Amino acid sequence: MRGIFAFLAGGLFGAGLLVSGMTDTRKVQGWLDIFGDWDPTLAFVLGGAILPMGIAWTFTHKRTPVLGGTFPSRPERRVDWPLAGGSLLFGAGWGLVGLCPGPAIASLSYGGLSGAVFFIAMIAGMVAAAPMRRRLIPSGMPG
């Protein structure tokens, strides 16, 4: 049953990415181009994601999911080097390519060779992240 709901939720998420324009690299890069041909429409997408998440955090407090397991805990409010560095790398990749992981997966069905190359590079970065973190952040450092 969980697999069916996961499939349906993933399909709904992918459809939302497509309808909102998050899979259109030009639209995303237009959102980030504040000194050029700025496209503010993705602000509605971002707001439409943040608002329901805030409500969900409120309603899931001290509850359990209907299909079992547990809800993820709230993220820490502490900003450390891995969070800041990861955010910078994510933002740079998003700005250069115009895709983040969700839309990159959704664009595999129509993104052609460039979409596949980005997806492979993204997966390689995810695989390399843990060894790079161990190498760059000594065990005695915070973060």
Coordinates of C-alpha atoms in Angstrom, one line a residue:
M1 CA 0.0 0.0 0.0
R2 CA 2.9 2.4 0.8
G3 CA 4.3 1.8 -2.6
I4 CA 1.1 2.8 -4.3
F5 CA 0.8 6.0 -2.3
A6 CA 4.5 6.8 -2.9
F7 CA 3.9 6.3 -6.7
L8 CA 0.8 8.5 -6.6
A9 CA 2.6 11.2 -4.5
G10 CA 5.6 11.1 -6.8
G11 CA 3.4 11.4 -9.9
L12 CA 1.5 14.3 -8.3
F13 CA 4.8 16.0 -7.4
G14 CA 6.2 15.6 -10.9
A15 CA 3.0 16.9 -12.5
G16 CA 3.2 19.9 -10.1
L17 CA 6.7 20.6 -11.2
L18 CA 5.7 20.4 -14.9
V19 CA 2.6 22.6 -14.5
S20 CA 4.5 25.2 -12.4
G21 CA 7.3 25.5 -14.9
M22 CA 10.0 24.2 -12.6
T23 CA 11.2 21.8 -15.3
D24 CA 11.6 24.7 -17.8
T25 CA 15.2 25.8 -17.4
R26 CA 14.6 29.1 -19.0
K27 CA 11.9 29.9 -16.5
V28 CA 14.1 29.0 -13.6
Q29 CA 17.0 31.0 -14.9
G30 CA 14.6 33.9 -15.6
W31 CA 13.7 33.8 -11.9
L32 CA 17.3 34.0 -10.9
D33 CA 18.1 36.9 -13.4
I34 CA 17.0 39.8 -11.2
F35 CA 19.1 42.3 -13.1
G36 CA 18.0 41.2 -16.5
D37 CA 14.8 39.8 -17.9
W38 CA 13.4 38.8 -14.4
D39 CA 10.4 36.4 -14.3
P40 CA 8.8 36.6 -10.8
T41 CA 6.3 33.8 -11.4
L42 CA 8.3 31.2 -9.5
A43 CA 7.7 33.2 -6.3
F44 CA 4.2 31.8 -6.4
V45 CA 5.6 28.3 -6.8
L46 CA 8.0 28.8 -3.8
G47 CA 5.3 30.3 -1.7
G48 CA 2.9 27.5 -2.7
A49 CA 5.5 25.0 -1.4
I50 CA 6.5 26.8 1.8
L51 CA 2.9 27.5 3.1
P52 CA 1.6 23.9 3.0
M53 CA 4.9 22.7 4.5
G54 CA 4.5 25.1 7.4
I55 CA 0.9 23.9 7.9
A56 CA 2.1 20.2 7.7
W57 CA 4.7 20.7 10.4
T58 CA 2.0 22.1 12.7
F59 CA -0.5 19.2 12.1
T60 CA 2.1 16.4 12.2
H61 CA 3.5 17.3 15.6
K62 CA 3.3 14.3 17.9
R63 CA 1.3 12.2 15.4
T64 CA 2.2 9.2 13.3
P65 CA 1.6 8.6 9.6
V66 CA -1.5 6.6 8.7
L67 CA 0.6 4.1 6.7
G68 CA 3.1 3.6 9.5
G69 CA 6.6 4.8 10.2
T70 CA 7.4 8.3 11.5
F71 CA 7.3 11.8 10.2
P72 CA 10.7 13.3 9.7
S73 CA 11.9 15.6 12.6
R74 CA 12.1 19.3 12.1
P75 CA 15.5 20.4 10.8
E76 CA 18.0 22.0 13.1
R77 CA 18.1 25.8 13.1
R78 CA 21.9 25.8 13.3
V79 CA 23.8 26.9 10.2
D80 CA 27.1 25.1 9.8
W81 CA 29.7 24.8 7.1
P82 CA 28.2 21.7 5.4
L83 CA 24.8 23.4 5.2
A84 CA 26.2 26.7 3.9
G85 CA 28.6 25.0 1.5
G86 CA 25.9 22.6 0.2
S87 CA 23.5 25.5 -0.3
L88 CA 26.1 27.4 -2.3
L89 CA 26.8 24.4 -4.5
F90 CA 23.1 23.7 -4.9
G91 CA 22.4 27.3 -5.8
A92 CA 25.3 27.5 -8.3
G93 CA 24.1 24.3 -10.0
W94 CA 20.5 25.5 -10.1
G95 CA 21.6 28.9 -11.5
L96 CA 23.9 27.4 -14.2
V97 CA 21.6 24.6 -15.4
G98 CA 18.2 25.7 -14.3
L99 CA 17.3 22.4 -12.7
C100 CA 17.4 20.9 -9.2
P101 CA 17.0 17.2 -8.4
G102 CA 13.2 16.9 -8.6
P103 CA 12.9 18.6 -12.0
A104 CA 16.0 16.9 -13.2
I105 CA 14.4 13.5 -12.7
A106 CA 11.1 14.7 -14.2
S107 CA 13.0 16.1 -17.2
L108 CA 14.6 12.7 -18.0
S109 CA 11.5 11.8 -20.0
Y110 CA 11.9 14.8 -22.4
G111 CA 15.3 16.4 -21.6
G112 CA 17.3 14.6 -24.3
L113 CA 21.0 14.1 -24.0
S114 CA 21.7 17.2 -22.0
G115 CA 19.1 16.3 -19.4
A116 CA 20.6 12.8 -19.1
V117 CA 24.2 14.2 -18.8
F118 CA 23.0 16.6 -16.0
F119 CA 21.2 13.7 -14.2
I120 CA 24.4 11.5 -14.3
A121 CA 26.5 14.4 -13.1
M122 CA 24.0 15.0 -10.3
I123 CA 24.1 11.4 -9.2
A124 CA 27.9 11.4 -9.3
G125 CA 27.9 14.5 -7.0
M126 CA 25.6 12.8 -4.6
V127 CA 27.8 9.7 -4.5
A128 CA 30.9 11.8 -4.0
A129 CA 29.4 14.0 -1.3
A130 CA 30.0 11.7 1.7
P131 CA 33.7 10.9 0.9
M132 CA 34.4 14.5 0.1
R133 CA 32.8 15.6 3.4
R134 CA 34.9 13.2 5.4
R135 CA 38.0 14.5 3.6
L136 CA 37.2 18.2 3.8
I137 CA 35.8 18.4 7.3
P138 CA 38.1 16.8 9.9
S139 CA 36.3 14.9 12.7
G140 CA 37.2 17.6 15.3
M141 CA 35.5 20.5 13.4
P142 CA 31.9 21.5 14.0
G143 CA 29.5 20.6 11.3

